[in-house]
PDB file of C-alpha atoms in Angstrom:
ATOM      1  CA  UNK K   1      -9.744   4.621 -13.429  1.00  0.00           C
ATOM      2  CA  UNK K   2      -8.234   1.280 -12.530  1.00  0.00           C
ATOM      3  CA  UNK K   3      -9.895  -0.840 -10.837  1.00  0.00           C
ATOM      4  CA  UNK K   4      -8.586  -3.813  -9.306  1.00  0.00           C
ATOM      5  CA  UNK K   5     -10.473  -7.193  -7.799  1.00  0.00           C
ATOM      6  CA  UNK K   6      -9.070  -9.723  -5.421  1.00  0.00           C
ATOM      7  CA  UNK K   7     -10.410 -13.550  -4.492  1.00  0.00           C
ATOM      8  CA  UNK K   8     -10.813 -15.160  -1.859  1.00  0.00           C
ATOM      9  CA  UNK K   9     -11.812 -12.601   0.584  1.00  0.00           C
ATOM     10  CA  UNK K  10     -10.200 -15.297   3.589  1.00  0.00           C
ATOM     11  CA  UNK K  11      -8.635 -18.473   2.430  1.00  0.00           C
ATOM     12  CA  UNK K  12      -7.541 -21.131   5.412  1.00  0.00           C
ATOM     13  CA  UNK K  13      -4.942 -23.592   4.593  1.00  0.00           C
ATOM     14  CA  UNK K  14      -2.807 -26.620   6.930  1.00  0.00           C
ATOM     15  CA  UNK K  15       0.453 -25.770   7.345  1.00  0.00           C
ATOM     16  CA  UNK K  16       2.336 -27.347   4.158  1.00  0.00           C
ATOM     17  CA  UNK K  17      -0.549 -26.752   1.772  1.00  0.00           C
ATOM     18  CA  UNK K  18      -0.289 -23.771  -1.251  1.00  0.00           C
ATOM     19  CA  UNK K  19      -2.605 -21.061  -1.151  1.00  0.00           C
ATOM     20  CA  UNK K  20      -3.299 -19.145  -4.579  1.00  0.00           C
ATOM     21  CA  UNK K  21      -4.670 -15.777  -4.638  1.00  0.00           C
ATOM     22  CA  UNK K  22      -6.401 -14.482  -7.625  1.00  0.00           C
ATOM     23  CA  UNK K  23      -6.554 -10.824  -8.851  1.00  0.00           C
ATOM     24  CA  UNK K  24      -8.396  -9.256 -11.894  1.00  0.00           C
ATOM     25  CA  UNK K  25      -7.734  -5.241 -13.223  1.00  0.00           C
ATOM     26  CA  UNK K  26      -9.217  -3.247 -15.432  1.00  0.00           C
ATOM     27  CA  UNK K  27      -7.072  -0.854 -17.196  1.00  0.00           C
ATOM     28  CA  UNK K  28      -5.085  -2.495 -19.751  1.00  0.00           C
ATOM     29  CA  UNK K  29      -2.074   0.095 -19.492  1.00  0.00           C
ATOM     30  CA  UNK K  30      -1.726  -0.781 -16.376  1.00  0.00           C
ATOM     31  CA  UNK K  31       1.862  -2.514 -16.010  1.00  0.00           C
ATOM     32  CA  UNK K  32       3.279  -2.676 -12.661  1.00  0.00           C
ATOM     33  CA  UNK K  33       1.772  -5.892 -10.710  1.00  0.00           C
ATOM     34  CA  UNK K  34       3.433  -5.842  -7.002  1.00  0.00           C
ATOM     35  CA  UNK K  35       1.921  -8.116  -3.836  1.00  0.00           C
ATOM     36  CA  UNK K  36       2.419  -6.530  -0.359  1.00  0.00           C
ATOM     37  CA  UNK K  37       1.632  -8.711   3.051  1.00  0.00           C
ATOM     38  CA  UNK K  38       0.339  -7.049   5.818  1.00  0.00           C
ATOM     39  CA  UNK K  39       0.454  -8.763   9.323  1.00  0.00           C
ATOM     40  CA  UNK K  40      -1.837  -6.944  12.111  1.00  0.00           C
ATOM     41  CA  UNK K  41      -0.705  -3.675  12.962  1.00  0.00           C
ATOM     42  CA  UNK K  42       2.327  -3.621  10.717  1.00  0.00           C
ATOM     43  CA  UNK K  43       2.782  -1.690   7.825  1.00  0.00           C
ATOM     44  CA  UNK K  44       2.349  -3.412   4.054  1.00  0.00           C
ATOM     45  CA  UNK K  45       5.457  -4.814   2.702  1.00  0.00           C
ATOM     46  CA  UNK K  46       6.374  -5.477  -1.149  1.00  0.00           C
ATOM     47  CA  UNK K  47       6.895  -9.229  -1.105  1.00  0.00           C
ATOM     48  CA  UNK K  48       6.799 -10.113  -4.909  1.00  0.00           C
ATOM     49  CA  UNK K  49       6.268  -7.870  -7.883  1.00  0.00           C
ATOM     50  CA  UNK K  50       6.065  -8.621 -11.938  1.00  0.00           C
ATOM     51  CA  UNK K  51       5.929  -6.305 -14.701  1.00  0.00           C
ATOM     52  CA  UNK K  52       3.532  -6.336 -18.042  1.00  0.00           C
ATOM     53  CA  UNK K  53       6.441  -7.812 -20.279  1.00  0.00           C
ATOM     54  CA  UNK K  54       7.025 -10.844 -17.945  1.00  0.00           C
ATOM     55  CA  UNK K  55       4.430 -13.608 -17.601  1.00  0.00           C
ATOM     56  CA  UNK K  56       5.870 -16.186 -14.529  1.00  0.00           C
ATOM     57  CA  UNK K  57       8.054 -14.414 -11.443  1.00  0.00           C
ATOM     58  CA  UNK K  58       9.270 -17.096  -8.604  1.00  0.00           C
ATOM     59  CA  UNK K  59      11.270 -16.282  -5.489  1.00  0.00           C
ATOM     60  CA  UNK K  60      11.719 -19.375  -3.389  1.00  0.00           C
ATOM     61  CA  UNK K  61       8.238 -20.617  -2.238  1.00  0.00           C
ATOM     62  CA  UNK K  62       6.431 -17.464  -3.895  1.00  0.00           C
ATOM     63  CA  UNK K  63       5.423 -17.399  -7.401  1.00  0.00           C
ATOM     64  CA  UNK K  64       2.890 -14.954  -9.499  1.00  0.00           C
ATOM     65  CA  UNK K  65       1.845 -14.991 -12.663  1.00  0.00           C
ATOM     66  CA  UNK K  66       0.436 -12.722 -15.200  1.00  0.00           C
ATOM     67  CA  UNK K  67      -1.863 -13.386 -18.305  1.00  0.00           C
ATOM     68  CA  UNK K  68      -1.781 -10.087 -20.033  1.00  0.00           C
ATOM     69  CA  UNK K  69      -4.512 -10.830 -22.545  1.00  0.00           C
ATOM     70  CA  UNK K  70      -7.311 -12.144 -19.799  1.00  0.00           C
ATOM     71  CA  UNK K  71      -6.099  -8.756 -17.305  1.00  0.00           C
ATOM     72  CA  UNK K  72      -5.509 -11.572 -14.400  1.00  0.00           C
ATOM     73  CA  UNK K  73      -3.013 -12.796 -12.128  1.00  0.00           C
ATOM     74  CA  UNK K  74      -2.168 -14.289  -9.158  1.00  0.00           C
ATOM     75  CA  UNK K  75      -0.196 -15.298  -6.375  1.00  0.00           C
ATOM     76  CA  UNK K  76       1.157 -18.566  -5.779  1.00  0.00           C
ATOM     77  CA  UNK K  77       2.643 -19.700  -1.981  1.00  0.00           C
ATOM     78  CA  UNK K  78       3.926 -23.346  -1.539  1.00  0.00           C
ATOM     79  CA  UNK K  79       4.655 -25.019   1.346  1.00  0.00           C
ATOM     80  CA  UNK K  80       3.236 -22.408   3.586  1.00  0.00           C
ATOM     81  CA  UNK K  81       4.000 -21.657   7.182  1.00  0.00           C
ATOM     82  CA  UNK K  82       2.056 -20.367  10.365  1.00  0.00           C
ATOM     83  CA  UNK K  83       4.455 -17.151   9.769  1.00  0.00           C
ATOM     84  CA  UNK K  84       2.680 -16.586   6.060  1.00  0.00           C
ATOM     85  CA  UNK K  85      -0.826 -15.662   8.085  1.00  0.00           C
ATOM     86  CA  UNK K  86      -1.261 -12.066   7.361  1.00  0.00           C
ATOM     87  CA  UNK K  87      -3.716 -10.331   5.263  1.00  0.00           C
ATOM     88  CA  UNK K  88      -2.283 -10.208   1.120  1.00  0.00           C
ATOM     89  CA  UNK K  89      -2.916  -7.275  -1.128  1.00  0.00           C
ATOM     90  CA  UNK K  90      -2.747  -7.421  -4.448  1.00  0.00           C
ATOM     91  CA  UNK K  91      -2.153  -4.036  -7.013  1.00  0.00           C
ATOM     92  CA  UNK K  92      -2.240  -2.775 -10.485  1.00  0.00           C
ATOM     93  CA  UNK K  93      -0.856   0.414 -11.486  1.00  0.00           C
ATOM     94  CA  UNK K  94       0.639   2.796 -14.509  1.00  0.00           C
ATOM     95  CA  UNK K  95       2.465   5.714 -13.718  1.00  0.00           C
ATOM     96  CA  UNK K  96       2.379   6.903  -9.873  1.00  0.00           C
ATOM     97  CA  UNK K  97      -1.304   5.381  -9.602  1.00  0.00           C
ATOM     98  CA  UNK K  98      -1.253   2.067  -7.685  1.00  0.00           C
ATOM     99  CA  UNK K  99      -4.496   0.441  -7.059  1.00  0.00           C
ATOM    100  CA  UNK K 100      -5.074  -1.987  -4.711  1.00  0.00           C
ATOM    101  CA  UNK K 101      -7.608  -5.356  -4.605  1.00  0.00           C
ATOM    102  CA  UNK K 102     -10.077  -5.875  -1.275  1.00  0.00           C
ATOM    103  CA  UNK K 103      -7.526  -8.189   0.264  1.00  0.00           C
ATOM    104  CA  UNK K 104      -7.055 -11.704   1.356  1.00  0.00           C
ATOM    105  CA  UNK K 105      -7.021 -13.052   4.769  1.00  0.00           C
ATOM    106  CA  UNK K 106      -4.851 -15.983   4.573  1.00  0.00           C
ATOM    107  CA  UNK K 107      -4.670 -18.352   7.740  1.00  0.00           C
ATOM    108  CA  UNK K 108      -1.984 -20.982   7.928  1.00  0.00           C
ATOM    109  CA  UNK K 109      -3.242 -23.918  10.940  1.00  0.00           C
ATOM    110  CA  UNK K 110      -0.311 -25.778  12.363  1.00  0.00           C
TER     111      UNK K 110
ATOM    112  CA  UNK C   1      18.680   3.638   4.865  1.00  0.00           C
ATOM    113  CA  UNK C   2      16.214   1.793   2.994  1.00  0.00           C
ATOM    114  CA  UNK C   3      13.148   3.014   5.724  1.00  0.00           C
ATOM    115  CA  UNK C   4      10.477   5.554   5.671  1.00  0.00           C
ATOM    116  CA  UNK C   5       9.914   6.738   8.517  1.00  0.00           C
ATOM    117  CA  UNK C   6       6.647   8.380  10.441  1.00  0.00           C
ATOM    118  CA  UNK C   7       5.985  10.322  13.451  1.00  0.00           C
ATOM    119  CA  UNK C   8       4.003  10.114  15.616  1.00  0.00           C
ATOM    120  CA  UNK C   9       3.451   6.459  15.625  1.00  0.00           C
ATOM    121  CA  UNK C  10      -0.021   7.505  17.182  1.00  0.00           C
ATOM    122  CA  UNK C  11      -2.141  10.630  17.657  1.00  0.00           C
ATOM    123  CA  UNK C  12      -5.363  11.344  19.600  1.00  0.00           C
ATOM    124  CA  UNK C  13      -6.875  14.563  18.906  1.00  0.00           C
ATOM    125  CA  UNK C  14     -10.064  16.283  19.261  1.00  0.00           C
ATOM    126  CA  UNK C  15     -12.623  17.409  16.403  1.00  0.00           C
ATOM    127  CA  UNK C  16     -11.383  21.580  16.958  1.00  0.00           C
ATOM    128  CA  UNK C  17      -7.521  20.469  16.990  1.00  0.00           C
ATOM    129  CA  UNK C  18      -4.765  21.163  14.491  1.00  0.00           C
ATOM    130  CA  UNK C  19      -1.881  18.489  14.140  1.00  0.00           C
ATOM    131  CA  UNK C  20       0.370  17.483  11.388  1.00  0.00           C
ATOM    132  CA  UNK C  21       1.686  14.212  10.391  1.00  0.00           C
ATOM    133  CA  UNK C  22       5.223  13.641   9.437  1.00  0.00           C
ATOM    134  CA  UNK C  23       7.070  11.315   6.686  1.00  0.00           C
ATOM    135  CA  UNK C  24      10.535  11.175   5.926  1.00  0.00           C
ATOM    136  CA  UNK C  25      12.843   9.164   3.609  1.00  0.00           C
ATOM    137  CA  UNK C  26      16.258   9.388   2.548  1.00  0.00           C
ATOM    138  CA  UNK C  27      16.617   6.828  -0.456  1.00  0.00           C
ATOM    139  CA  UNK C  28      16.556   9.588  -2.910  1.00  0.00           C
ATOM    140  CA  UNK C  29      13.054   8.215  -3.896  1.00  0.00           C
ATOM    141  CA  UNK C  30      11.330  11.509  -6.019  1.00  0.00           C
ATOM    142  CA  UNK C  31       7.784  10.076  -5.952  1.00  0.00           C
ATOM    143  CA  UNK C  32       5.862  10.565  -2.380  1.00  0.00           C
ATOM    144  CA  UNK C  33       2.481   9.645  -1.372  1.00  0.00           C
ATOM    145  CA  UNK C  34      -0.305   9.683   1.375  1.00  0.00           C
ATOM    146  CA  UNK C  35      -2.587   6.578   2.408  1.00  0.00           C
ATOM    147  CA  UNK C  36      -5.472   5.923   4.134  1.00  0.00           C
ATOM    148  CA  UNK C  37      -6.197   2.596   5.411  1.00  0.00           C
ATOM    149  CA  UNK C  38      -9.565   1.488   7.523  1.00  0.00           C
ATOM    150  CA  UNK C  39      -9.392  -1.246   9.476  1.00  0.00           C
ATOM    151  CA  UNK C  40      -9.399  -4.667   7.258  1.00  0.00           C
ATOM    152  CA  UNK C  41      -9.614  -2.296   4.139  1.00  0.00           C
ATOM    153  CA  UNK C  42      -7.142  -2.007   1.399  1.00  0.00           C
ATOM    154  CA  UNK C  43      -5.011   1.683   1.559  1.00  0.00           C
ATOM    155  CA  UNK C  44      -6.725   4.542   0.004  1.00  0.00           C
ATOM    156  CA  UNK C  45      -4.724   6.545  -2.090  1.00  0.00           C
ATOM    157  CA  UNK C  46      -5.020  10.552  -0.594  1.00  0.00           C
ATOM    158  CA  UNK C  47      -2.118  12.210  -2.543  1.00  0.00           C
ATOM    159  CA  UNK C  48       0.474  11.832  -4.345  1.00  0.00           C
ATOM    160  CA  UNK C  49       3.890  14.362  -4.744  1.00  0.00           C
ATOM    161  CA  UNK C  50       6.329  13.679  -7.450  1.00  0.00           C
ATOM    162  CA  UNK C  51       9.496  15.924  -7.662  1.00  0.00           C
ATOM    163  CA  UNK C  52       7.759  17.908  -4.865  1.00  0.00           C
ATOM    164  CA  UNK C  53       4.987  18.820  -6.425  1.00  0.00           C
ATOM    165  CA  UNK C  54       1.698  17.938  -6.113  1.00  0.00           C
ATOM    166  CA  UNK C  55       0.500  15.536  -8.704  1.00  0.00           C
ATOM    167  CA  UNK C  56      -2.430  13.847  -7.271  1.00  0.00           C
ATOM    168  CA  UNK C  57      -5.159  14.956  -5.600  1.00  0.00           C
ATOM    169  CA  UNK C  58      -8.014  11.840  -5.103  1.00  0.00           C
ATOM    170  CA  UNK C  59     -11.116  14.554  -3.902  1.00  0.00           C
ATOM    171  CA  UNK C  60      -9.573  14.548  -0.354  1.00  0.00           C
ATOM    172  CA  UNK C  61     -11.454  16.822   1.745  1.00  0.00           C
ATOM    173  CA  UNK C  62      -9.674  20.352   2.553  1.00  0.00           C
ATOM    174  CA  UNK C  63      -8.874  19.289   6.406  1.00  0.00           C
ATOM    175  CA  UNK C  64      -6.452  17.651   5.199  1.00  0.00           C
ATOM    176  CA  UNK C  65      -3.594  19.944   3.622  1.00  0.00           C
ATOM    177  CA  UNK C  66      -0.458  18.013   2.654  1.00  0.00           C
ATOM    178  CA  UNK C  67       2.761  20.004   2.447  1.00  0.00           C
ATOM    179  CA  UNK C  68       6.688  19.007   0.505  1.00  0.00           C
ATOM    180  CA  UNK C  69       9.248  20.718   2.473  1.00  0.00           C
ATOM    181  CA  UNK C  70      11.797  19.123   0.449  1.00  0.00           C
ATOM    182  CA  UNK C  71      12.681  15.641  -1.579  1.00  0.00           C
ATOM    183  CA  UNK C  72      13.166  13.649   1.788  1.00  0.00           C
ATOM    184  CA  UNK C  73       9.796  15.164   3.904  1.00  0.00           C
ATOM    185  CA  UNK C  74       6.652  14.837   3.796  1.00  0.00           C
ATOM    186  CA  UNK C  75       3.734  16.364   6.138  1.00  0.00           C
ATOM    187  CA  UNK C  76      -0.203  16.074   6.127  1.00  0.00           C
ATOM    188  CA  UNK C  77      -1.849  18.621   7.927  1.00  0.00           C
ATOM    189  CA  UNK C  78      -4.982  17.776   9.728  1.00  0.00           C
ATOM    190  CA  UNK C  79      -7.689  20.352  10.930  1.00  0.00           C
ATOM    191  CA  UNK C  80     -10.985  19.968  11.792  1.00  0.00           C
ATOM    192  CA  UNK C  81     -11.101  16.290  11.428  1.00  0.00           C
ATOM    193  CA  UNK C  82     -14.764  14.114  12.057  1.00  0.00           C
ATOM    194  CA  UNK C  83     -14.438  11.017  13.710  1.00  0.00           C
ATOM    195  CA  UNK C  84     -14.643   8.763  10.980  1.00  0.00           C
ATOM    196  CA  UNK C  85     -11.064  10.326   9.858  1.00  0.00           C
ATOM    197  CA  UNK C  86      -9.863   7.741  12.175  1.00  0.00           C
ATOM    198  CA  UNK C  87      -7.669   5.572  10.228  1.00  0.00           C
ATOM    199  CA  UNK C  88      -4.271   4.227   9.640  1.00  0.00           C
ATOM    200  CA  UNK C  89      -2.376   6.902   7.659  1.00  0.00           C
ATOM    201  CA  UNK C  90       0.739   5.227   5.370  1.00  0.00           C
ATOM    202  CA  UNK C  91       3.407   7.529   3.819  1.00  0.00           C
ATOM    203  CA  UNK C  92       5.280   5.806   0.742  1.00  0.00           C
ATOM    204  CA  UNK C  93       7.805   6.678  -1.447  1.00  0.00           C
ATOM    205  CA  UNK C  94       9.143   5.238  -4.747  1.00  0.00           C
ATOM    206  CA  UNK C  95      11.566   6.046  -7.584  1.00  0.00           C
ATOM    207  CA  UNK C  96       9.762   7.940 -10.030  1.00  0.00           C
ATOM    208  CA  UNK C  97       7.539   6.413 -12.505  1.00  0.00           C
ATOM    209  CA  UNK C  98       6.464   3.851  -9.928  1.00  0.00           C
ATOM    210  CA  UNK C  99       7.786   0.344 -11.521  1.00  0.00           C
ATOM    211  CA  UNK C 100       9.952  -0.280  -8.649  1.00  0.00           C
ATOM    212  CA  UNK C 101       7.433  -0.969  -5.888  1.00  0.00           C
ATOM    213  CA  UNK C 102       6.325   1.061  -3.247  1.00  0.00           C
ATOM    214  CA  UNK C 103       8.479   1.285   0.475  1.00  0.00           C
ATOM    215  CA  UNK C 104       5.758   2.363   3.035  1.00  0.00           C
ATOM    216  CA  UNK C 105       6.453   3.600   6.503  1.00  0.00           C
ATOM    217  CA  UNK C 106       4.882   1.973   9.527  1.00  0.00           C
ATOM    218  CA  UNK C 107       1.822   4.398   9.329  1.00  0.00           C
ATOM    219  CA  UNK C 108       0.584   6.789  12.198  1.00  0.00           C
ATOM    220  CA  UNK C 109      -2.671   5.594  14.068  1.00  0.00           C
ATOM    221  CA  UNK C 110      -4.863   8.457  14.376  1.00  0.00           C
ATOM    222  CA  UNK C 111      -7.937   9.019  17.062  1.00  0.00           C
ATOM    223  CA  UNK C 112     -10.156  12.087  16.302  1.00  0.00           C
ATOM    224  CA  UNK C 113     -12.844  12.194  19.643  1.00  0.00           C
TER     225      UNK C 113
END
């Protein structure tokens, strides 16, 4: 089965800085890449997604990428806020079988 | 509506109890799933129904029994449970096939003492 691994496990950043997350998978028919953000006690939310024929996604200060060939991407956040601190998952899936990586507890300081 | 939506929000029960969990959605999504999530774990995929049927089954033990009504509902049955059930359980639903990103609901927080 797929199986999906995320870096950093935490990652603190001052408010302005970008924060990158990194995710590797496995199974190379997997095609569907979303990123959900989780803040404590709430549900996950889909914040960016990017499929296997698309290598660069952007929606304002989010960005991920995807290099097919190395089975890697990653999440890109500029300019980040106190409001982006929330813990970022990262998934992989084909079909109905999404996957997700460990995590990432991102910290913005003021 | 663009929400899925899950009752009860929380839920003690004890070890001998029987209690369902409920999930419903009305964004004609076909695909419908279960979660588990441990505290600062990633969710844990339990089942998955697609078209009402069950389609995925990840080795869940039999206490819990999940159940399609219908397209828009979704229950999980719970029965027996040990305390280390305790969790976060997520309901989701997509369009089927997946490739349009999962919509979870706010999850209920289950207690077995």
């Amino acid at each position: 089965g797929e199986n999906v691994e995320q870096h950093p496990s935490t990652l603190s950043v001052q408010e302005g800085d970008s924060a990158v997350i990194k995710c590797t998978y496995s199974d190379s028919a997997s095609n569907y890449f979303p990123w959900y953000k989780q803040e404590l006690g709430k549900r996950p939310q889909l914040i960016i997604d990017i499929r296997s024929n698309v290598g660069e996604k952007k929606d304002q200060r989010i960005a991920v990428t995807l290099n097919k060939t190395a089975k890697h991407f990653s999440l890109h956040i500029t300019e980040t806020q106190p409001e982006d601190s929330a813990v970022y998952f990262c998934a992989a899936s084909y079909g109905n079988m999404l996957t997700f990586g460990g995590g990432t507890r991102l910290m913005v300081k003021p | 509506d663009t929400e899925v939506t899950q009752t009860p929000k929380h839920l003690v029960m004890g070890m001998t109890n029987k209690k369902s969990l409920k999930c419903e959605q009305h964004m004609g999504h076909r695909a419908m799933y279960w979660y588990k999530q441990k505290a600062k774990k990633p969710p844990e995929l339990m089942f998955v129904y697609s078209y009402e049927k069950l389609s995925i089954n990840e080795s869940v033990p039999s206490r819990f029994s999940p159940e399609c009504p219908n397209s828009s509902l979704l229950n999980l049955h719970l029965h027996a449970l040990q305390p280390e059930d305790s969790a976060l359980y997520l309901c989701a639903s997509s369009q089927e096939g997946l490739n349009y990103g999962y919509t979870f609901g706010s999850g209920t927080r289950l207690t077995v003492v």
